[in-house]
Amino acid sequence: MAPAAAPGPGEAEGAGAARAGGACAPCGSGGGGSVPGHRGERGARPGQPPGRESRTGTEPRSGAAMDLAEALPLGELAAAFAALPVFPLFDTAYFIISVLYLKYEPGAVEMSRKSPFASWLCAMLHCFGSYILADLLLGEAPIAYFSHNSSVILATAVWYLIFFCPMNLFYKCVSFLPVKLIFVAMKEVVRVRKIAAGVHHAHHLYHHGWFVMMATGWLKGSGVALMSNFEQLLRGVWKPETNEILHMSFPTKASLYGTVLFTLQQTHWLPISEANLIFFFTMFMIVCKVFMTATHSHASPFAPLENLICPVIFGSVSSGHPSHHHDHHEVSHPPPPPPPAKSKEELNEGTRKRKAKKAE
């Protein structure tokens, strides 16, 4: 066997550095700390000009990529974002957008003047309706959330400022589009947190109840829209055609899909941490909702995918009515001819009979 070749000067220095401080610090394979200015070069091969890095397959990533990876610790960022408290800053934005949507409803301003209590009650349903429905589903007290005095007082203050502030100053400020977009983004942070909290709470009570987790998370995320018909009754309006289950808006659909993801994560079928899922799904909701609000669009981002998949799984609208073909044949037949018009003599005869009957 041929004797091993003597290491070059650069390799000897790299081996000595590795023995002194472990493996290259940016690679993280050794126990040593990071060395300032060290980019993980292995040293030049024999006969190679100094300063030129070797291009072997075991070469670590470049220093720029390592610096970027160290500057963006995604796991730590997601964990910090998931631990961010929502009260009072994000809750305030949630209440502002919820009460703004109430004021947009026809007749809401007039109702606030005629019956302030009914207006306040509708505002509380817009702010806390999701908690009420979720508590009813789980058999808990539906007014339990109203024990949080600070949240109720904050929502009441927002309602009063939006409806009764002099010269509508507060309403004009928060409805200004750039400011409103910020509040819309902050509201989606609260929505995703509520979905995650609802699934987690249901998982604690019903460990293997997948559908209970999904239902609870869905109600937590879109309970206000699902109880919109009841809220309309408080305003003296009855519009059954606006049923949210029949005509789902984007937040309702997104909450449904999101609660499926969080349920799979809670039951360990989705290999992702809860903090990362909260972070990524919140970013998705913020981008979609801010774009839709800025462009005044009501088109769902899920529509192209739904139009592609739903006809394959559930069939098209025309194929869902088997009697359509039968009706087509029935309509194809000519209609029966109208009865012949009565002659003048027949009309006079009928008139004489009626007069005679009346005389009798």
Short mmCIF file of C-alpha atoms in Angstrom, two decimals:
data_model
loop_
_atom_site.label_atom_id
_atom_site.label_comp_id
_atom_site.label_asym_id
_atom_site.label_seq_id
_atom_site.Cartn_x
_atom_site.Cartn_y
_atom_site.Cartn_z
CA MET A 1 0.00 0.00 0.00
CA ALA A 2 1.36 3.43 -0.90
CA PRO A 3 2.11 5.71 1.99
CA ALA A 4 -0.40 8.51 2.63
CA ALA A 5 0.50 11.81 1.08
CA ALA A 6 1.65 14.50 3.40
CA PRO A 7 -0.95 17.19 3.94
CA GLY A 8 -0.38 20.53 2.32
CA PRO A 9 0.19 23.69 4.30
CA GLY A 10 -3.43 24.82 3.98
CA GLU A 11 -4.79 21.42 5.00
CA ALA A 12 -2.54 21.27 8.04
CA GLU A 13 -3.77 24.67 9.15
CA GLY A 14 -7.41 23.58 8.59
CA ALA A 15 -6.84 20.38 10.59
CA GLY A 16 -5.26 22.32 13.42
CA ALA A 17 -8.13 24.78 13.47
CA ALA A 18 -10.62 21.90 13.50
CA ARG A 19 -8.81 20.24 16.44
CA ALA A 20 -8.74 23.51 18.32
CA GLY A 21 -12.32 24.59 17.88
CA GLY A 22 -14.21 21.63 16.39
CA ALA A 23 -15.64 21.64 12.90
CA CYS A 24 -16.40 24.75 10.93
CA ALA A 25 -18.65 26.92 13.03
CA PRO A 26 -21.08 27.98 10.29
CA CYS A 27 -21.76 24.34 9.47
CA GLY A 28 -22.78 23.63 13.04
CA SER A 29 -21.30 20.13 13.01
CA GLY A 30 -18.82 20.73 15.79
CA GLY A 31 -18.94 22.11 19.27
CA GLY A 32 -16.85 25.23 18.72
CA GLY A 33 -18.26 28.71 18.48
CA SER A 34 -18.30 30.80 15.36
CA VAL A 35 -15.09 32.39 14.31
CA PRO A 36 -15.35 35.95 13.03
CA GLY A 37 -14.46 36.16 9.37
CA HIS A 38 -14.21 32.39 9.01
CA ARG A 39 -16.11 31.20 5.94
CA GLY A 40 -15.37 27.51 6.15
CA GLU A 41 -12.63 27.18 3.52
CA ARG A 42 -10.76 23.89 3.60
CA GLY A 43 -7.53 25.41 2.40
CA ALA A 44 -5.80 25.11 -0.97
CA ARG A 45 -4.67 21.79 -2.35
CA PRO A 46 -1.01 21.18 -3.06
CA GLY A 47 0.00 23.25 -6.03
CA GLN A 48 -3.17 25.40 -5.83
CA PRO A 49 -2.71 29.17 -5.47
CA PRO A 50 -3.44 30.38 -1.97
CA GLY A 51 -6.79 32.07 -1.47
CA ARG A 52 -8.63 29.88 -4.01
CA GLU A 53 -11.23 27.59 -2.44
CA SER A 54 -11.49 23.95 -3.35
CA ARG A 55 -14.61 22.81 -5.24
CA THR A 56 -15.14 19.42 -3.65
CA GLY A 57 -18.53 17.86 -3.00
CA THR A 58 -18.07 18.09 0.76
CA GLU A 59 -17.54 21.83 0.67
CA PRO A 60 -19.90 23.69 3.03
CA ARG A 61 -22.30 26.33 1.79
CA SER A 62 -21.00 29.76 0.90
CA GLY A 63 -20.60 32.40 3.54
CA ALA A 64 -23.36 34.61 2.11
CA ALA A 65 -25.89 31.79 2.29
CA MET A 66 -24.84 30.94 5.82
CA ASP A 67 -25.08 34.56 6.91
CA LEU A 68 -28.58 34.76 5.41
CA ALA A 69 -29.64 31.57 7.15
CA GLU A 70 -28.30 32.83 10.45
CA ALA A 71 -29.95 36.22 9.97
CA LEU A 72 -33.37 34.60 9.32
CA PRO A 73 -34.04 32.03 12.04
CA LEU A 74 -37.49 31.08 10.79
CA GLY A 75 -38.28 28.78 13.67
CA GLU A 76 -37.47 31.41 16.26
CA LEU A 77 -39.38 34.04 14.31
CA ALA A 78 -42.48 31.83 14.11
CA ALA A 79 -42.26 30.99 17.81
CA ALA A 80 -41.96 34.65 18.74
CA PHE A 81 -44.87 35.53 16.46
CA ALA A 82 -47.06 32.79 17.94
CA ALA A 83 -46.28 34.02 21.46
CA LEU A 84 -47.13 37.63 20.60
CA PRO A 85 -50.03 38.82 22.80
CA VAL A 86 -53.13 39.95 20.91
CA PHE A 87 -54.58 42.13 23.67
CA PRO A 88 -54.99 45.04 23.51
CA LEU A 89 -53.40 46.06 20.19
CA PHE A 90 -54.63 43.35 17.84
CA ASP A 91 -57.97 43.01 19.63
CA THR A 92 -58.56 46.72 19.13
CA ALA A 93 -58.00 46.35 15.39
CA TYR A 94 -60.34 43.34 15.37
CA PHE A 95 -63.07 45.33 17.11
CA ILE A 96 -62.63 48.33 14.80
CA ILE A 97 -63.02 46.30 11.61
CA SER A 98 -65.94 44.32 13.04
CA VAL A 99 -67.88 47.43 14.06
CA LEU A 100 -67.00 49.10 10.76
CA TYR A 101 -68.67 46.24 8.92
CA LEU A 102 -71.71 46.69 11.15
CA LYS A 103 -71.92 50.38 10.24
CA TYR A 104 -71.75 49.50 6.55
CA GLU A 105 -75.01 47.53 6.90
CA PRO A 106 -78.11 49.36 5.58
CA GLY A 107 -80.06 50.99 8.37
CA ALA A 108 -77.39 50.47 11.02
CA VAL A 109 -76.83 54.19 11.60
CA GLU A 110 -80.56 54.91 11.93
CA MET A 111 -80.93 52.02 14.34
CA SER A 112 -78.12 53.38 16.51
CA ARG A 113 -80.09 56.61 16.91
CA LYS A 114 -83.45 54.97 17.51
CA SER A 115 -82.27 52.09 19.69
CA PRO A 116 -78.69 52.44 20.97
CA PHE A 117 -78.99 49.25 23.03
CA ALA A 118 -79.90 47.16 19.98
CA SER A 119 -76.97 48.72 18.11
CA TRP A 120 -74.62 47.93 21.00
CA LEU A 121 -75.90 44.35 21.17
CA CYS A 122 -75.30 43.88 17.44
CA ALA A 123 -71.79 45.29 17.87
CA MET A 124 -71.06 42.82 20.66
CA LEU A 125 -72.24 39.98 18.44
CA HIS A 126 -69.88 41.18 15.72
CA CYS A 127 -67.01 41.26 18.22
CA PHE A 128 -67.72 38.14 20.30
CA GLY A 129 -70.13 36.05 18.22
CA SER A 130 -67.51 33.42 17.45
CA TYR A 131 -66.88 32.80 21.15
CA ILE A 132 -70.61 32.49 21.82
CA LEU A 133 -71.15 29.86 19.11
CA ALA A 134 -68.06 27.87 20.09
CA ASP A 135 -69.12 27.80 23.75
CA LEU A 136 -72.61 26.64 22.76
CA LEU A 137 -71.10 23.86 20.66
CA LEU A 138 -68.90 22.63 23.52
CA GLY A 139 -71.68 22.86 26.12
CA GLU A 140 -70.16 25.78 27.98
CA ALA A 141 -71.71 29.06 29.11
CA PRO A 142 -72.28 31.23 26.01
CA ILE A 143 -71.74 34.43 28.02
CA ALA A 144 -68.48 33.26 29.57
CA TYR A 145 -66.37 35.56 27.42
CA PHE A 146 -68.29 38.59 28.70
CA SER A 147 -66.55 38.05 32.01
CA HIS A 148 -63.47 39.63 30.42
CA ASN A 149 -64.38 43.15 31.44
CA SER A 150 -61.44 44.79 29.70
CA SER A 151 -62.36 43.30 26.31
CA VAL A 152 -66.03 44.24 26.63
CA ILE A 153 -65.18 47.79 27.69
CA LEU A 154 -62.72 48.12 24.81
CA ALA A 155 -65.28 46.86 22.27
CA THR A 156 -67.91 49.22 23.73
CA ALA A 157 -65.55 52.18 23.42
CA VAL A 158 -64.85 51.30 19.78
CA TRP A 159 -68.59 51.02 19.07
CA TYR A 160 -69.32 54.38 20.65
CA LEU A 161 -66.51 56.17 18.81
CA ILE A 162 -67.48 54.74 15.42
CA PHE A 163 -71.18 55.54 15.74
CA PHE A 164 -71.30 58.64 17.97
CA CYS A 165 -67.97 60.45 17.67
CA PRO A 166 -68.56 64.16 16.85
CA MET A 167 -68.29 64.92 13.15
CA ASN A 168 -67.56 61.23 12.53
CA LEU A 169 -63.89 61.93 13.07
CA PHE A 170 -63.01 58.50 14.41
CA TYR A 171 -64.95 56.75 11.64
CA LYS A 172 -63.24 58.84 8.97
CA CYS A 173 -59.82 58.06 10.40
CA VAL A 174 -60.23 54.29 10.69
CA SER A 175 -62.04 53.97 7.35
CA PHE A 176 -59.24 55.77 5.50
CA LEU A 177 -57.97 53.02 3.20
CA PRO A 178 -54.25 52.90 4.20
CA VAL A 179 -55.20 52.85 7.88
CA LYS A 180 -57.97 50.36 7.27
CA LEU A 181 -55.59 47.97 5.51
CA ILE A 182 -53.39 47.90 8.60
CA PHE A 183 -56.37 47.05 10.78
CA VAL A 184 -57.50 44.37 8.31
CA ALA A 185 -54.08 42.71 8.50
CA MET A 186 -54.15 42.85 12.30
CA LYS A 187 -57.63 41.33 12.37
CA GLU A 188 -56.42 38.30 10.43
CA VAL A 189 -53.77 37.74 13.10
CA VAL A 190 -56.56 37.45 15.67
CA ARG A 191 -58.64 35.22 13.40
CA VAL A 192 -55.87 32.64 12.96
CA ARG A 193 -55.14 32.68 16.68
CA LYS A 194 -58.80 32.00 17.41
CA ILE A 195 -58.84 29.07 14.98
CA ALA A 196 -55.74 27.57 16.57
CA ALA A 197 -57.07 28.15 20.10
CA GLY A 198 -60.44 26.59 19.21
CA VAL A 199 -58.87 23.45 17.76
CA HIS A 200 -56.51 23.18 20.74
CA HIS A 201 -59.34 23.57 23.24
CA ALA A 202 -61.51 20.97 21.50
CA HIS A 203 -58.55 18.61 21.27
CA HIS A 204 -58.14 18.90 25.03
CA LEU A 205 -61.80 17.97 25.62
CA TYR A 206 -62.25 15.42 22.81
CA HIS A 207 -58.84 13.95 22.14
CA HIS A 208 -59.94 11.87 19.16
CA GLY A 209 -62.86 14.00 17.99
CA TRP A 210 -61.59 15.29 14.69
CA PHE A 211 -64.93 16.73 13.60
CA VAL A 212 -65.43 18.43 16.96
CA MET A 213 -62.04 20.10 16.56
CA MET A 214 -62.87 21.20 13.02
CA ALA A 215 -66.29 22.54 13.99
CA THR A 216 -64.93 24.44 16.98
CA GLY A 217 -62.07 25.98 15.04
CA TRP A 218 -64.40 26.93 12.20
CA LEU A 219 -66.84 28.64 14.55
CA LYS A 220 -64.01 30.47 16.28
CA GLY A 221 -62.72 31.76 12.95
CA SER A 222 -65.99 32.71 11.24
CA GLY A 223 -68.72 32.54 13.87
CA VAL A 224 -69.76 36.16 13.27
CA ALA A 225 -70.62 35.44 9.64
CA LEU A 226 -72.36 32.17 10.49
CA MET A 227 -74.74 33.93 12.90
CA SER A 228 -75.37 36.88 10.59
CA ASN A 229 -79.04 35.95 10.14
CA PHE A 230 -79.64 36.15 13.88
CA GLU A 231 -77.83 39.48 14.03
CA GLN A 232 -80.04 40.76 11.20
CA LEU A 233 -83.13 39.87 13.22
CA LEU A 234 -81.93 42.19 15.98
CA ARG A 235 -81.86 44.97 13.40
CA GLY A 236 -85.34 44.08 12.15
CA VAL A 237 -84.07 42.60 8.89
CA TRP A 238 -84.78 39.11 7.59
CA LYS A 239 -82.75 37.99 4.58
CA PRO A 240 -82.63 34.18 4.46
CA GLU A 241 -80.94 34.33 1.05
CA THR A 242 -77.83 35.75 2.78
CA ASN A 243 -77.22 32.50 4.65
CA GLU A 244 -73.45 32.22 5.04
CA ILE A 245 -73.45 28.44 4.75
CA LEU A 246 -75.16 28.62 1.35
CA HIS A 247 -72.97 31.46 0.08
CA MET A 248 -69.64 31.27 1.87
CA SER A 249 -67.38 34.29 1.79
CA PHE A 250 -63.61 34.04 1.60
CA PRO A 251 -63.01 34.35 5.40
CA THR A 252 -65.53 31.56 6.07
CA LYS A 253 -63.94 29.24 3.51
CA ALA A 254 -60.44 30.09 4.66
CA SER A 255 -61.40 29.42 8.27
CA LEU A 256 -62.80 26.03 7.26
CA TYR A 257 -59.65 25.06 5.37
CA GLY A 258 -57.47 26.45 8.13
CA THR A 259 -59.20 24.49 10.85
CA VAL A 260 -58.62 21.31 8.83
CA LEU A 261 -54.90 22.07 8.76
CA PHE A 262 -54.76 22.83 12.48
CA THR A 263 -56.70 19.66 13.26
CA LEU A 264 -54.23 17.59 11.25
CA GLN A 265 -51.40 19.32 13.08
CA GLN A 266 -52.91 18.66 16.50
CA THR A 267 -53.40 14.99 15.71
CA HIS A 268 -49.81 14.73 14.41
CA TRP A 269 -50.82 14.00 10.83
CA LEU A 270 -49.24 17.21 9.57
CA PRO A 271 -45.48 17.29 10.20
CA ILE A 272 -45.19 20.96 11.16
CA SER A 273 -45.07 22.79 14.45
CA GLU A 274 -48.07 24.79 15.58
CA ALA A 275 -46.03 28.00 15.67
CA ASN A 276 -44.90 27.58 12.06
CA LEU A 277 -48.44 26.77 10.92
CA ILE A 278 -49.79 29.86 12.69
CA PHE A 279 -47.12 32.00 11.08
CA PHE A 280 -47.55 30.74 7.50
CA PHE A 281 -51.35 30.64 7.56
CA THR A 282 -51.48 34.15 9.06
CA MET A 283 -49.24 35.46 6.29
CA PHE A 284 -51.52 33.83 3.70
CA MET A 285 -54.63 35.36 5.25
CA ILE A 286 -53.05 38.80 5.53
CA VAL A 287 -51.92 38.86 1.89
CA CYS A 288 -55.29 37.69 0.55
CA LYS A 289 -57.46 39.88 2.76
CA VAL A 290 -55.39 43.04 2.32
CA PHE A 291 -55.34 42.57 -1.47
CA MET A 292 -59.10 41.97 -1.60
CA THR A 293 -59.80 45.01 0.57
CA ALA A 294 -57.45 47.26 -1.39
CA THR A 295 -58.95 46.25 -4.73
CA HIS A 296 -62.57 46.05 -3.43
CA SER A 297 -62.72 42.51 -4.76
CA HIS A 298 -65.08 39.79 -3.56
CA ALA A 299 -63.62 37.01 -5.70
CA SER A 300 -62.30 34.12 -3.65
CA PRO A 301 -58.68 33.06 -4.24
CA PHE A 302 -59.92 29.48 -3.90
CA ALA A 303 -62.31 29.85 -6.86
CA PRO A 304 -59.94 28.58 -9.61
CA LEU A 305 -59.04 25.48 -7.62
CA GLU A 306 -62.65 24.86 -6.61
CA ASN A 307 -63.86 25.23 -10.19
CA LEU A 308 -61.32 22.61 -11.21
CA ILE A 309 -61.87 20.06 -8.44
CA CYS A 310 -65.53 20.38 -7.43
CA PRO A 311 -67.06 19.37 -10.79
CA VAL A 312 -64.90 16.24 -10.76
CA ILE A 313 -65.78 15.23 -7.19
CA PHE A 314 -69.33 16.54 -6.78
CA GLY A 315 -70.45 16.89 -10.40
CA SER A 316 -71.54 19.98 -12.28
CA VAL A 317 -74.70 21.94 -11.59
CA SER A 318 -76.54 20.60 -14.66
CA SER A 319 -75.73 16.97 -13.82
CA GLY A 320 -77.11 17.40 -10.33
CA HIS A 321 -80.69 17.67 -11.66
CA PRO A 322 -81.74 14.39 -13.34
CA SER A 323 -85.23 15.72 -14.05
CA HIS A 324 -83.82 18.38 -16.37
CA HIS A 325 -83.79 16.00 -19.33
CA HIS A 326 -87.39 14.95 -18.64
CA ASP A 327 -88.53 18.54 -18.35
CA HIS A 328 -86.87 19.31 -21.66
CA HIS A 329 -89.02 16.68 -23.39
CA GLU A 330 -92.13 17.98 -21.70
CA VAL A 331 -91.46 21.51 -22.83
CA SER A 332 -90.75 20.33 -26.38
CA HIS A 333 -94.41 19.29 -26.85
CA PRO A 334 -96.62 22.04 -28.23
CA PRO A 335 -98.95 23.55 -25.68
CA PRO A 336 -102.63 22.57 -25.90
CA PRO A 337 -104.75 24.91 -27.99
CA PRO A 338 -106.82 27.45 -26.07
CA PRO A 339 -110.54 26.75 -25.71
CA PRO A 340 -112.64 28.20 -28.49
CA ALA A 341 -114.22 31.55 -27.84
CA LYS A 342 -117.91 31.51 -27.01
CA SER A 343 -120.30 32.87 -29.57
CA LYS A 344 -122.54 35.87 -28.95
CA GLU A 345 -125.65 33.71 -28.61
CA GLU A 346 -123.99 31.52 -25.97
CA LEU A 347 -122.97 34.57 -23.99
CA ASN A 348 -126.50 36.00 -24.11
CA GLU A 349 -127.92 32.62 -23.08
CA GLY A 350 -125.58 32.45 -20.09
CA THR A 351 -126.55 35.97 -19.09
CA ARG A 352 -130.28 35.13 -19.22
CA LYS A 353 -129.71 32.04 -17.07
CA ARG A 354 -127.85 34.03 -14.42
CA LYS A 355 -130.55 36.68 -14.35
CA ALA A 356 -133.24 34.05 -14.00
CA LYS A 357 -131.39 32.31 -11.21
CA LYS A 358 -130.94 35.59 -9.38
CA ALA A 359 -134.64 36.39 -9.73
CA GLU A 360 -135.58 33.03 -8.25
#
